[in-house]
PDB file of C-alpha atoms and ligand atoms in Angstrom:
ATOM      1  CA  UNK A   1     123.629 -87.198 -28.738  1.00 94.00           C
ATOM      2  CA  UNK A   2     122.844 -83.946 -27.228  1.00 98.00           C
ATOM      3  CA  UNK A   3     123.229 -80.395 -29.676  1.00 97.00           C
ATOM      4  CA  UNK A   4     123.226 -78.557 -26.825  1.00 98.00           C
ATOM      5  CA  UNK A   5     123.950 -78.994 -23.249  1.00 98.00           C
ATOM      6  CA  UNK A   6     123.960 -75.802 -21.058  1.00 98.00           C
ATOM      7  CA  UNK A   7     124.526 -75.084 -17.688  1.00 98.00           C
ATOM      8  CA  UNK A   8     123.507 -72.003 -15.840  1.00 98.00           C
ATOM      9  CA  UNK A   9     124.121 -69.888 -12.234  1.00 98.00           C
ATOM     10  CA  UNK A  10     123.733 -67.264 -10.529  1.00 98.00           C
ATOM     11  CA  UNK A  11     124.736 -64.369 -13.421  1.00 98.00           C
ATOM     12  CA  UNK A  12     121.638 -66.112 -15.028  1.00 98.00           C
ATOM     13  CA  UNK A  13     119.048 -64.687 -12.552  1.00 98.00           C
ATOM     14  CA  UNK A  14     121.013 -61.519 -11.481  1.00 98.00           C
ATOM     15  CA  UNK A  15     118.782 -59.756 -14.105  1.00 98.00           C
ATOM     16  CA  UNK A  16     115.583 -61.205 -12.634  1.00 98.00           C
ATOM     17  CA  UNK A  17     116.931 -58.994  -9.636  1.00 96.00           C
ATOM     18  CA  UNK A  18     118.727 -62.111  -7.297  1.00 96.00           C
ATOM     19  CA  UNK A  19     122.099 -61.390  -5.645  1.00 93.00           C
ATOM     20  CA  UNK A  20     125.011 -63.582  -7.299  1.00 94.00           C
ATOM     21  CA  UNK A  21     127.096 -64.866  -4.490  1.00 93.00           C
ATOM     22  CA  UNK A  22     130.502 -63.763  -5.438  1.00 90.00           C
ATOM     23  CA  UNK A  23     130.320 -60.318  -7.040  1.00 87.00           C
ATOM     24  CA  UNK A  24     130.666 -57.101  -5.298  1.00 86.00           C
ATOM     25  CA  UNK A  25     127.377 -56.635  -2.914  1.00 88.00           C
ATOM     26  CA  UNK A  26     127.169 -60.209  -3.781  1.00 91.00           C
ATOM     27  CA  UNK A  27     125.393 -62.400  -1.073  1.00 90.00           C
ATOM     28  CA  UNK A  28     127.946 -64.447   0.813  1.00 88.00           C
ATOM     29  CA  UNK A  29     129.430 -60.964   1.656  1.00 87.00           C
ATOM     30  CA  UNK A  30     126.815 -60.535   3.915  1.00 87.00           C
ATOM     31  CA  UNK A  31     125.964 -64.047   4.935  1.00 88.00           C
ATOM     32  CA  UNK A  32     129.315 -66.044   5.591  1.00 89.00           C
ATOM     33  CA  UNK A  33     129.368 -68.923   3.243  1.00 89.00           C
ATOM     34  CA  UNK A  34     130.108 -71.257   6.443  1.00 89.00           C
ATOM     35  CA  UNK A  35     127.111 -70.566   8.408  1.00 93.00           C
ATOM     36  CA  UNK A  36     124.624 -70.029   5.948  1.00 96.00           C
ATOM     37  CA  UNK A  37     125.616 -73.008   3.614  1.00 96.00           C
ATOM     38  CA  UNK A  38     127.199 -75.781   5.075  1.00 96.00           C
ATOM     39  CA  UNK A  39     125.875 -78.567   7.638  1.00 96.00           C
ATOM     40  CA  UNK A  40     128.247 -77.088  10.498  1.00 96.00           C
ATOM     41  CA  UNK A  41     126.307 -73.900  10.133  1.00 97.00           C
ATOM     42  CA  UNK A  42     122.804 -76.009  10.354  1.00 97.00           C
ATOM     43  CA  UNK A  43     123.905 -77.432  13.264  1.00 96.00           C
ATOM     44  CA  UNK A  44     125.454 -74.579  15.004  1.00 97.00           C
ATOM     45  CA  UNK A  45     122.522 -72.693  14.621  1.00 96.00           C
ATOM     46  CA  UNK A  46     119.482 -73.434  12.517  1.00 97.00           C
ATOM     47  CA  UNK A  47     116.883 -70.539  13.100  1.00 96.00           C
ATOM     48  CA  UNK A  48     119.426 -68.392  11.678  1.00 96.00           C
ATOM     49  CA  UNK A  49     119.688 -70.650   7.844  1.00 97.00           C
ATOM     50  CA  UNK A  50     116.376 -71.008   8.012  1.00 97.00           C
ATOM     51  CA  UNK A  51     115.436 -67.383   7.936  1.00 95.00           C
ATOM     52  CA  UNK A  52     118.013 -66.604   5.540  1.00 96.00           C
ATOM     53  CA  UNK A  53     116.536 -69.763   3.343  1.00 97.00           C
ATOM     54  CA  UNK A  54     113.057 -68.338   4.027  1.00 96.00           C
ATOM     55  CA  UNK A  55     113.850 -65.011   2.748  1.00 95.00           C
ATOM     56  CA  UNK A  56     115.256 -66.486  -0.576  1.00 96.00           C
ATOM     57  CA  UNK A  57     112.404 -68.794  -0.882  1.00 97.00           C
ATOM     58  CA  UNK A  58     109.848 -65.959  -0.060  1.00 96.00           C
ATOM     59  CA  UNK A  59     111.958 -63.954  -2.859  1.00 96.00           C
ATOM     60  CA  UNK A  60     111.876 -66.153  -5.481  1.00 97.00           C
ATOM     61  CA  UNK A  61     108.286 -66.615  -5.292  1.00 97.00           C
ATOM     62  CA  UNK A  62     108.117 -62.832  -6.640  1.00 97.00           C
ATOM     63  CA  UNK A  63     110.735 -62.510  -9.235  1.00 97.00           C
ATOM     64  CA  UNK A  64     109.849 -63.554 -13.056  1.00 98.00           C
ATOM     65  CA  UNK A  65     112.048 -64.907 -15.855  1.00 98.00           C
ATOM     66  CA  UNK A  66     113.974 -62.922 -17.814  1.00 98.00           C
ATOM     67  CA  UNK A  67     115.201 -63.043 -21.711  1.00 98.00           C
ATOM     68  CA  UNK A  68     117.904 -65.273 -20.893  1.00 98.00           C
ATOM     69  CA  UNK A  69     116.035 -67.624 -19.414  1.00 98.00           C
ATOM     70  CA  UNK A  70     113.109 -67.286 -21.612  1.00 98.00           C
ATOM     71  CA  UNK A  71     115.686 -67.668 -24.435  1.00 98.00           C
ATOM     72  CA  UNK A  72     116.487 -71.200 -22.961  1.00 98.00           C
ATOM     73  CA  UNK A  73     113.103 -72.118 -23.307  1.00 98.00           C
ATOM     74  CA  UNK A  74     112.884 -71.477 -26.789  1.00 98.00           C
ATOM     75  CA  UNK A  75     115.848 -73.694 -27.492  1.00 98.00           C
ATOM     76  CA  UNK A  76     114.466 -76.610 -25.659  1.00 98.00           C
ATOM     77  CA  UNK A  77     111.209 -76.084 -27.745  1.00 98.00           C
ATOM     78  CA  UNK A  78     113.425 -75.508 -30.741  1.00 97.00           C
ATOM     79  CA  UNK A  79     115.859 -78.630 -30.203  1.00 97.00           C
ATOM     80  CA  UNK A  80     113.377 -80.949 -27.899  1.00 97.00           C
ATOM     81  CA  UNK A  81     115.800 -83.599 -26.797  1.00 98.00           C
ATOM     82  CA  UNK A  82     118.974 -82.580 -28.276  1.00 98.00           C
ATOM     83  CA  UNK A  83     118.647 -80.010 -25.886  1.00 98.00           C
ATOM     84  CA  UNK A  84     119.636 -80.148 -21.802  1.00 98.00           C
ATOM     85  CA  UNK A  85     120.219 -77.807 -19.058  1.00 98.00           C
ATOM     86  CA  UNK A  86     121.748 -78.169 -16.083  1.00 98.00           C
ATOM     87  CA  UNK A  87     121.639 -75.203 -13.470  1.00 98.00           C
ATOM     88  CA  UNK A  88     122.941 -74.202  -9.838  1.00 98.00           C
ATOM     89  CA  UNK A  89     120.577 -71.864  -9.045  1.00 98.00           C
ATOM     90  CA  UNK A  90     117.916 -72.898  -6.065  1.00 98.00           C
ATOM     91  CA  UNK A  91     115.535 -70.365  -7.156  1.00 98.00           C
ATOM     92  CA  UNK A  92     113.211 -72.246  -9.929  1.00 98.00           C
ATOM     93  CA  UNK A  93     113.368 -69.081 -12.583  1.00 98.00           C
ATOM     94  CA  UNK A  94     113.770 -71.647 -15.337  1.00 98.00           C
ATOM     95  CA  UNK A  95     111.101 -74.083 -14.169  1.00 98.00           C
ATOM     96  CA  UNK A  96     108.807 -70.526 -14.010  1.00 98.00           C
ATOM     97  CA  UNK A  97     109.995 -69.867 -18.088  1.00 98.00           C
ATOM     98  CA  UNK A  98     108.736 -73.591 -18.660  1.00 98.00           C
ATOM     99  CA  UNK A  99     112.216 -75.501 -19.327  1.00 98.00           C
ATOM    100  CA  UNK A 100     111.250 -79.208 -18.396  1.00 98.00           C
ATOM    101  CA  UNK A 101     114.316 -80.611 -19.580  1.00 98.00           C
ATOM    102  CA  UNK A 102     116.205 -79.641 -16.434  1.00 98.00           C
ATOM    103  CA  UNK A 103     118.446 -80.881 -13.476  1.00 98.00           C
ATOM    104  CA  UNK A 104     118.727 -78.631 -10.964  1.00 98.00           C
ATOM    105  CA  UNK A 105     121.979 -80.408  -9.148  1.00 98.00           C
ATOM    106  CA  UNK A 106     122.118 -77.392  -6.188  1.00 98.00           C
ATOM    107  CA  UNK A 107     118.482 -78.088  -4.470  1.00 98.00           C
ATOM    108  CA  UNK A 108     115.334 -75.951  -4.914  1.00 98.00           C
ATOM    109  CA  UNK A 109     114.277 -73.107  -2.642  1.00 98.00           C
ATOM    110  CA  UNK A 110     110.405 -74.462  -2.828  1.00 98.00           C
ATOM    111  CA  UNK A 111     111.250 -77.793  -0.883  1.00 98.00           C
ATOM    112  CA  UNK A 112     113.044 -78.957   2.187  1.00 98.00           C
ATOM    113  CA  UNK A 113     113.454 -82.540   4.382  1.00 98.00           C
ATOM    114  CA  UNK A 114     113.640 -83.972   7.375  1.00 98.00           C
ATOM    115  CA  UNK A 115     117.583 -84.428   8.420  1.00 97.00           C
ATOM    116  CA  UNK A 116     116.742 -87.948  10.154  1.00 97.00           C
ATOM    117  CA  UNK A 117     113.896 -89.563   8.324  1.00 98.00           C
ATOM    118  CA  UNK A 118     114.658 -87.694   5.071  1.00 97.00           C
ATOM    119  CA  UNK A 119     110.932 -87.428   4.092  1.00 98.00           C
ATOM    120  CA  UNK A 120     110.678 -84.337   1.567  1.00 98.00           C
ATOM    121  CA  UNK A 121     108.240 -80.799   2.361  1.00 98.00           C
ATOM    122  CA  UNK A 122     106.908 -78.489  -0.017  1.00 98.00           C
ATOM    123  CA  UNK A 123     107.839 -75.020   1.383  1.00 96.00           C
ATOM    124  CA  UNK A 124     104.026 -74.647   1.188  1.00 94.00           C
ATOM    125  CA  UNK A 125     102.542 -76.531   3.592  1.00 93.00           C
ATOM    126  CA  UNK A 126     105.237 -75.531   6.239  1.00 93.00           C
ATOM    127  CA  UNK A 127     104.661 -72.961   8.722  1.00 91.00           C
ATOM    128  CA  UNK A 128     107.092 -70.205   7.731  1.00 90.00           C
ATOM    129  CA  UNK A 129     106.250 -68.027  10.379  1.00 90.00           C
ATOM    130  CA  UNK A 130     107.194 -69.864  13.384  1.00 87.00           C
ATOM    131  CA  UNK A 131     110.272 -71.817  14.828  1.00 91.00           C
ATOM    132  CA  UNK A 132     112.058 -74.089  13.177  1.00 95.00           C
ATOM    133  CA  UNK A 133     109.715 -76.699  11.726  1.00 96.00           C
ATOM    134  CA  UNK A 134     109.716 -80.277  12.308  1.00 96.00           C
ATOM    135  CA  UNK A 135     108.759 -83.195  10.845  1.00 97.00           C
ATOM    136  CA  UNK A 136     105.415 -84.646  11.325  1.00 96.00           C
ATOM    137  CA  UNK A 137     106.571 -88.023  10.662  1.00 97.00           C
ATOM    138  CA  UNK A 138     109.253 -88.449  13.556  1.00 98.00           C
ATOM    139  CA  UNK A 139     109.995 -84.964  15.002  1.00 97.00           C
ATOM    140  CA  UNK A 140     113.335 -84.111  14.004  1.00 97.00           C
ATOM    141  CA  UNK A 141     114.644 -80.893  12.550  1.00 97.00           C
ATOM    142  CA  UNK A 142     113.413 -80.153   8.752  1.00 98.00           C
ATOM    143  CA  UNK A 143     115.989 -78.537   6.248  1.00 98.00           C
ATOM    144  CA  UNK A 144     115.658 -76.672   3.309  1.00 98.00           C
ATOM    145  CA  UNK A 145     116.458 -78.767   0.100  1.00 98.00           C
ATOM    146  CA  UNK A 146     119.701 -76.790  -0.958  1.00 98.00           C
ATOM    147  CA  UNK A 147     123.245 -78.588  -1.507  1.00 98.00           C
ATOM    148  CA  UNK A 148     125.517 -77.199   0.687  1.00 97.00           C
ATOM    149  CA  UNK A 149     129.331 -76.697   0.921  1.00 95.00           C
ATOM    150  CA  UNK A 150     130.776 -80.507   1.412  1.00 94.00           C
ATOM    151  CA  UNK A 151     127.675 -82.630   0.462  1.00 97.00           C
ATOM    152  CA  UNK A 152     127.293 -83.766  -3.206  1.00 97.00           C
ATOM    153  CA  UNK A 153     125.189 -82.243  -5.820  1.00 98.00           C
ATOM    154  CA  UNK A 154     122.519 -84.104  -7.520  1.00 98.00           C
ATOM    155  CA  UNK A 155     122.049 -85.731 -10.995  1.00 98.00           C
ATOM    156  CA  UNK A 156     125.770 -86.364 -11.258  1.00 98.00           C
ATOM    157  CA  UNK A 157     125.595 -89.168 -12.952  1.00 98.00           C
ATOM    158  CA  UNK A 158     123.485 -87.623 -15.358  1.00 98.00           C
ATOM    159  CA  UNK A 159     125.357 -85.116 -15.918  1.00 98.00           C
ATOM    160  CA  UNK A 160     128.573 -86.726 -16.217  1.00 98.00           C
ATOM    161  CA  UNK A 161     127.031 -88.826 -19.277  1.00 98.00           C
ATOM    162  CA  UNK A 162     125.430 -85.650 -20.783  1.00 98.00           C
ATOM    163  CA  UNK A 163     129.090 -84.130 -20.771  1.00 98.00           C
ATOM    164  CA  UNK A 164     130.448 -86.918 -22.081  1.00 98.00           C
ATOM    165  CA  UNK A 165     127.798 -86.751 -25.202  1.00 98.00           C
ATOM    166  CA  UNK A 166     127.057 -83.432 -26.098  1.00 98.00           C
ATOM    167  CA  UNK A 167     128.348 -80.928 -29.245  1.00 98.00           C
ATOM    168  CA  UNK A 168     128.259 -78.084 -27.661  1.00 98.00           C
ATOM    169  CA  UNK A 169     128.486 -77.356 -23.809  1.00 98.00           C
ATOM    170  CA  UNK A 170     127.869 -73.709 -23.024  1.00 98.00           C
ATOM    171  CA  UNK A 171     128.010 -72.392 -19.333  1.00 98.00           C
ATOM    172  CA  UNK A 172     125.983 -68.993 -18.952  1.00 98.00           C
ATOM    173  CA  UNK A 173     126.815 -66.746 -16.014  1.00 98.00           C
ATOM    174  CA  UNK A 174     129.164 -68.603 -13.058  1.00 98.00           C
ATOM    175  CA  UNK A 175     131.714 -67.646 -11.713  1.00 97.00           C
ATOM    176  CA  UNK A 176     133.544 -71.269 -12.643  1.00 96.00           C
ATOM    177  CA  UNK A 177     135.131 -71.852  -8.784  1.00 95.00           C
ATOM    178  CA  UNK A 178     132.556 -74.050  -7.573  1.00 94.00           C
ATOM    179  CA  UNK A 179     133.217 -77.492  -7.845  1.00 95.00           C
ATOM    180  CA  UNK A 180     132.270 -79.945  -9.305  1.00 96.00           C
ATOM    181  CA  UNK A 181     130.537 -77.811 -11.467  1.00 97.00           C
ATOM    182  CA  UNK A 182     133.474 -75.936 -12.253  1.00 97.00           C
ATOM    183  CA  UNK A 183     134.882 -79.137 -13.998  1.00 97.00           C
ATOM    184  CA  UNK A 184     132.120 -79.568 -16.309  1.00 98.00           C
ATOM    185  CA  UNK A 185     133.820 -77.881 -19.199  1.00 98.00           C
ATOM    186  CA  UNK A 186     137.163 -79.631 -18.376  1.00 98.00           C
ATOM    187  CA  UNK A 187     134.910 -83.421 -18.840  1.00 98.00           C
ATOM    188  CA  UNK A 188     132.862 -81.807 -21.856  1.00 98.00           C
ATOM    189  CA  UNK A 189     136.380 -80.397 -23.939  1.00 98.00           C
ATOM    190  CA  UNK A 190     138.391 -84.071 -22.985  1.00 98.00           C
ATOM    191  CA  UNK A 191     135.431 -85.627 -24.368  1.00 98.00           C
ATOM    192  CA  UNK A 192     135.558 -83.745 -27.963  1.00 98.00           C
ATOM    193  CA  UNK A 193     132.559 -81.092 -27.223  1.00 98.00           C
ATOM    194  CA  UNK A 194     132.390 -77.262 -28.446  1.00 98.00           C
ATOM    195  CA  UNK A 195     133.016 -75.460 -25.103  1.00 98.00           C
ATOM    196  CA  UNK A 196     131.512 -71.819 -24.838  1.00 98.00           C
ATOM    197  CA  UNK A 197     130.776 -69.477 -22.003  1.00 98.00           C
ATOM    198  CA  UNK A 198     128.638 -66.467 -21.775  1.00 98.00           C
ATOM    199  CA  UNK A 199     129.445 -64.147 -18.809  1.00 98.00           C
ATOM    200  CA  UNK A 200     129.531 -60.913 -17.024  1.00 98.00           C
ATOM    201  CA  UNK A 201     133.129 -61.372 -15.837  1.00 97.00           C
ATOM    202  CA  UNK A 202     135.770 -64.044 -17.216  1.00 98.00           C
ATOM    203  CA  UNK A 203     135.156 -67.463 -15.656  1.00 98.00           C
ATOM    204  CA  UNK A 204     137.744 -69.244 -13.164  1.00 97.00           C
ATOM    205  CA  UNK A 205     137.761 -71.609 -15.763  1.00 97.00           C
ATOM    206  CA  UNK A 206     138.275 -69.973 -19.350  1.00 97.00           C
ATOM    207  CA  UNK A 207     141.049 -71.953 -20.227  1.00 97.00           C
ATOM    208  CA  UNK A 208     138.916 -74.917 -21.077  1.00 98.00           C
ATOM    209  CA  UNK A 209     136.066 -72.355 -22.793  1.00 98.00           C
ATOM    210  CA  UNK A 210     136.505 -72.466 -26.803  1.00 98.00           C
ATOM    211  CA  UNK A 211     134.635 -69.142 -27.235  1.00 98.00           C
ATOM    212  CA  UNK A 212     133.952 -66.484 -24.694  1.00 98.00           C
ATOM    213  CA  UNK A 213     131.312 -64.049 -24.838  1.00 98.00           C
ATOM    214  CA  UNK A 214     131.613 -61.314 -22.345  1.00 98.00           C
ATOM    215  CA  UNK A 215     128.484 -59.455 -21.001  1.00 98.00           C
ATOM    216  CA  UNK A 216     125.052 -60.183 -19.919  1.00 98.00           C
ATOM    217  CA  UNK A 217     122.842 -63.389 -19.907  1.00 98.00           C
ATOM    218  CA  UNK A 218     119.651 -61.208 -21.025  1.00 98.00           C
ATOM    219  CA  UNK A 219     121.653 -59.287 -23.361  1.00 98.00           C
ATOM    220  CA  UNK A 220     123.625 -62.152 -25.703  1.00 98.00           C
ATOM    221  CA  UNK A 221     121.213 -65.083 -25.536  1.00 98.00           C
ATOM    222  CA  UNK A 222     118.277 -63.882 -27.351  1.00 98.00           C
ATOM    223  CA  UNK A 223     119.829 -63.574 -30.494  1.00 98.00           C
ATOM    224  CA  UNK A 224     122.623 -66.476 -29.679  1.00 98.00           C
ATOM    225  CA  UNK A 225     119.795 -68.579 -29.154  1.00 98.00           C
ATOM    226  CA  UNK A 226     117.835 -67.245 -32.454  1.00 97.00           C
ATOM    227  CA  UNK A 227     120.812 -67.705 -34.372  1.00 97.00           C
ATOM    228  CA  UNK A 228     121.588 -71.136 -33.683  1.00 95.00           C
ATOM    229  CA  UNK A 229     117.703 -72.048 -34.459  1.00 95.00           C
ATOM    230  CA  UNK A 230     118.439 -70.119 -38.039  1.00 93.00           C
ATOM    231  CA  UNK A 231     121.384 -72.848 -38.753  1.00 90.00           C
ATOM    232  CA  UNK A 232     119.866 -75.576 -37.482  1.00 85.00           C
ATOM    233  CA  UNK A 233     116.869 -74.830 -40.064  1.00 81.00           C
ATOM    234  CA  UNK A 234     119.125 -73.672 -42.873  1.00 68.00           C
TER     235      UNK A 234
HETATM  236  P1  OAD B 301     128.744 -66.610  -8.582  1.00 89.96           P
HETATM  237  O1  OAD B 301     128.138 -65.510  -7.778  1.00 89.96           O
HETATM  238  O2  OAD B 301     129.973 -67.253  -8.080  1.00 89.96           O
HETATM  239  O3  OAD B 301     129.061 -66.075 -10.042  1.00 89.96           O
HETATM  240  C1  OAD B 301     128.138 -65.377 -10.813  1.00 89.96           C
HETATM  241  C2  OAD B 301     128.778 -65.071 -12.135  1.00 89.96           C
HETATM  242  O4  OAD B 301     127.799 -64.466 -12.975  1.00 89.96           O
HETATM  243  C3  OAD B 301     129.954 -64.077 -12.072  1.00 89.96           C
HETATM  244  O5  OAD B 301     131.044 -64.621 -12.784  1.00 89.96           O
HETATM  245  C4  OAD B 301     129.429 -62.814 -12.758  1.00 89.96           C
HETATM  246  O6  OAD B 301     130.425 -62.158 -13.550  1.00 89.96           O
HETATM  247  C5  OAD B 301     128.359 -63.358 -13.659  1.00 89.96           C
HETATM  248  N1  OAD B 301     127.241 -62.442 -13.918  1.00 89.96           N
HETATM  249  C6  OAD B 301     126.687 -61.503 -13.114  1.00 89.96           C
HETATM  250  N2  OAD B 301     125.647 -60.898 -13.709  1.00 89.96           N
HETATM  251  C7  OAD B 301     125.529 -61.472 -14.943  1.00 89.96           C
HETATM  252  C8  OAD B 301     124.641 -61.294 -16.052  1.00 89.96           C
HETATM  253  N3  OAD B 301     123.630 -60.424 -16.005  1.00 89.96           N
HETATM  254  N4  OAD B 301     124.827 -62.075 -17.145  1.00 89.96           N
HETATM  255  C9  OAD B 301     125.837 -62.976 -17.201  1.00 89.96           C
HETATM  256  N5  OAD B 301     126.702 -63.176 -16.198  1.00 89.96           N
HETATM  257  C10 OAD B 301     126.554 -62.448 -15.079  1.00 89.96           C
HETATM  258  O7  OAD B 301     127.577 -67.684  -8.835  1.00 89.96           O
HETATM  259  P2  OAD B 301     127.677 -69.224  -9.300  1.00 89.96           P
HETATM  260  O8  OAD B 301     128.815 -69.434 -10.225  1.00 89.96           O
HETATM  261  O9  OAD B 301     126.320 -69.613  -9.740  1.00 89.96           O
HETATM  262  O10 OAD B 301     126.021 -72.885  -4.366  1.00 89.96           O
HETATM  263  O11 OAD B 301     127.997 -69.921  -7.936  1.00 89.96           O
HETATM  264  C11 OAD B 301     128.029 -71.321  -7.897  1.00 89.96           C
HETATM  265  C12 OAD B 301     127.514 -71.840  -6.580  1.00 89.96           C
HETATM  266  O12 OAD B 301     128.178 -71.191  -5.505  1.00 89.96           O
HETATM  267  C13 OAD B 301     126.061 -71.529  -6.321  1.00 89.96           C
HETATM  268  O13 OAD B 301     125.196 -72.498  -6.874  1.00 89.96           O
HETATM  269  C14 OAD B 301     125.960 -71.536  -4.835  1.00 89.96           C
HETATM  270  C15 OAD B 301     127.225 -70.789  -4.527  1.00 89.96           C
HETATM  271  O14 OAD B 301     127.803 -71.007  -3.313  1.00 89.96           O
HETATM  272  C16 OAD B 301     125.213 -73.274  -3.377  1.00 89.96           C
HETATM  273  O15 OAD B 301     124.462 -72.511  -2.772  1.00 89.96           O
HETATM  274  C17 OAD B 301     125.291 -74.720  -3.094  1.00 89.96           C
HETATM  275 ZN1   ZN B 302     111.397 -87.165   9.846  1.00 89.96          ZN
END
């Protein structure tokens, strides 16, 4: 049984200094959602996702964790395996704070594929700077490793067993509208779990959140987290 099953997005890293896709200045209000995330886009015109892809990638090679993510960290080395977290981001802050127990269902900035072949890249040992690489193995078009609009995240099935046995399932800054992540707290409540949400802004989906804590990621979770180690020792 897992204590404490968490799942993160963007509001997470928007201290670390990364745009969150739906606020104001947010970043699909500058990249459409439709050509920058989505396989139609890919196709319709690649060099263009790639250099928005590269930019992020490049990006999150300079940002560092923040206390809300370094607060998740210390719960995982608090709880050990009564302890999961799921996140949306692409930009591998929480793998940089040192959380191993971690599904990252929405892709990682640092990798990409071939579309045909489906053999997997490291960011690093592509040529950033030129056209739009290819694969070494059969030529096709390489893509970055992200989950776009109308393709299924990863881990589901993990996930949806987590949900199903877990105490407490928090989410920590999302918006709540993307699905199937959005769900997750329906699943976790139906299933007899603690719901509770920390967040900038109320969620899409605070009618299935038990407690709400309004605000910022870096701001609550350090002491959340420090009080839920107290009770767990007390
Ligand atoms: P959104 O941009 O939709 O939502 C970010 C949420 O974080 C908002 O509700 C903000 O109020 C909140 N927020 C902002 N700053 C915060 C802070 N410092 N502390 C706490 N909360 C804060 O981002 P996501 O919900 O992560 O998918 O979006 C989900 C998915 O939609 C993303 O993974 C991405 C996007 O399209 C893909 O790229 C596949
Ligand atoms: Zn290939």
């Amino acid at each position: 049984m897992i204590k404490y099953l968490v799942l993160t997005g963007a509001g997470i890293s928007a201290e670390s200094g990364i745009r969150t896709f739906r606020d104001t200045g947010g970043l699909w209000e500058e990249y459409p959602v439709e050509l920058v995330a989505s396989p139609e886009g890919f196709a319709a015109d690649p060099k263009f996702v790639w250099d928005f892809y590269i930019k992020r990638f490049k990006q999150s090679l300079e940002v560092e964790p923040n206390p809300g993510h370094i607060a998740l960290k210390r719960l995982e080395d608090a709880l050990g395996d009564k302890f999961h977290l799921i996140t949306q981001n692409v930009d591998g802050i929480h793998r940089k704070a040192g959380s191993k127990r971690l599904l990252e269902m929405h892709g990682r900035l640092d990798q990409c594929y071939c579309i045909s072949c489906h053999r997997q890249y490291n960011m690093n040992e592509i040529d950033l700077a030129g056209d739009v690489p290819i694969c070494t193995a059969c030529g096709s078009l390489l893509r970055p490793n992200i989950v776009w609009f109308g393709e299924v995240p990863y881990y589901l099935y993990e996930i949806e067993e987590m949900l199903k046995n877990c105490e407490v399932f928090m989410i920590v800054g999302t918006s709540g509208s993307v699905y199937p992540a959005a769900g997750f707290v329906m699943t976790a409540k139906l299933f007899g779990a603690r719901t509770v949400a920390i967040n900038l802004e109320k969620p899409d989906n605070l009618s299935f959140i038990d407690e709400f804590y309004q605000g910022r990621a870096g701001e609550i979770l350090p002491s959340f987290v420090e009080k839920i180690i107290g009770d767990s020792n007390g």
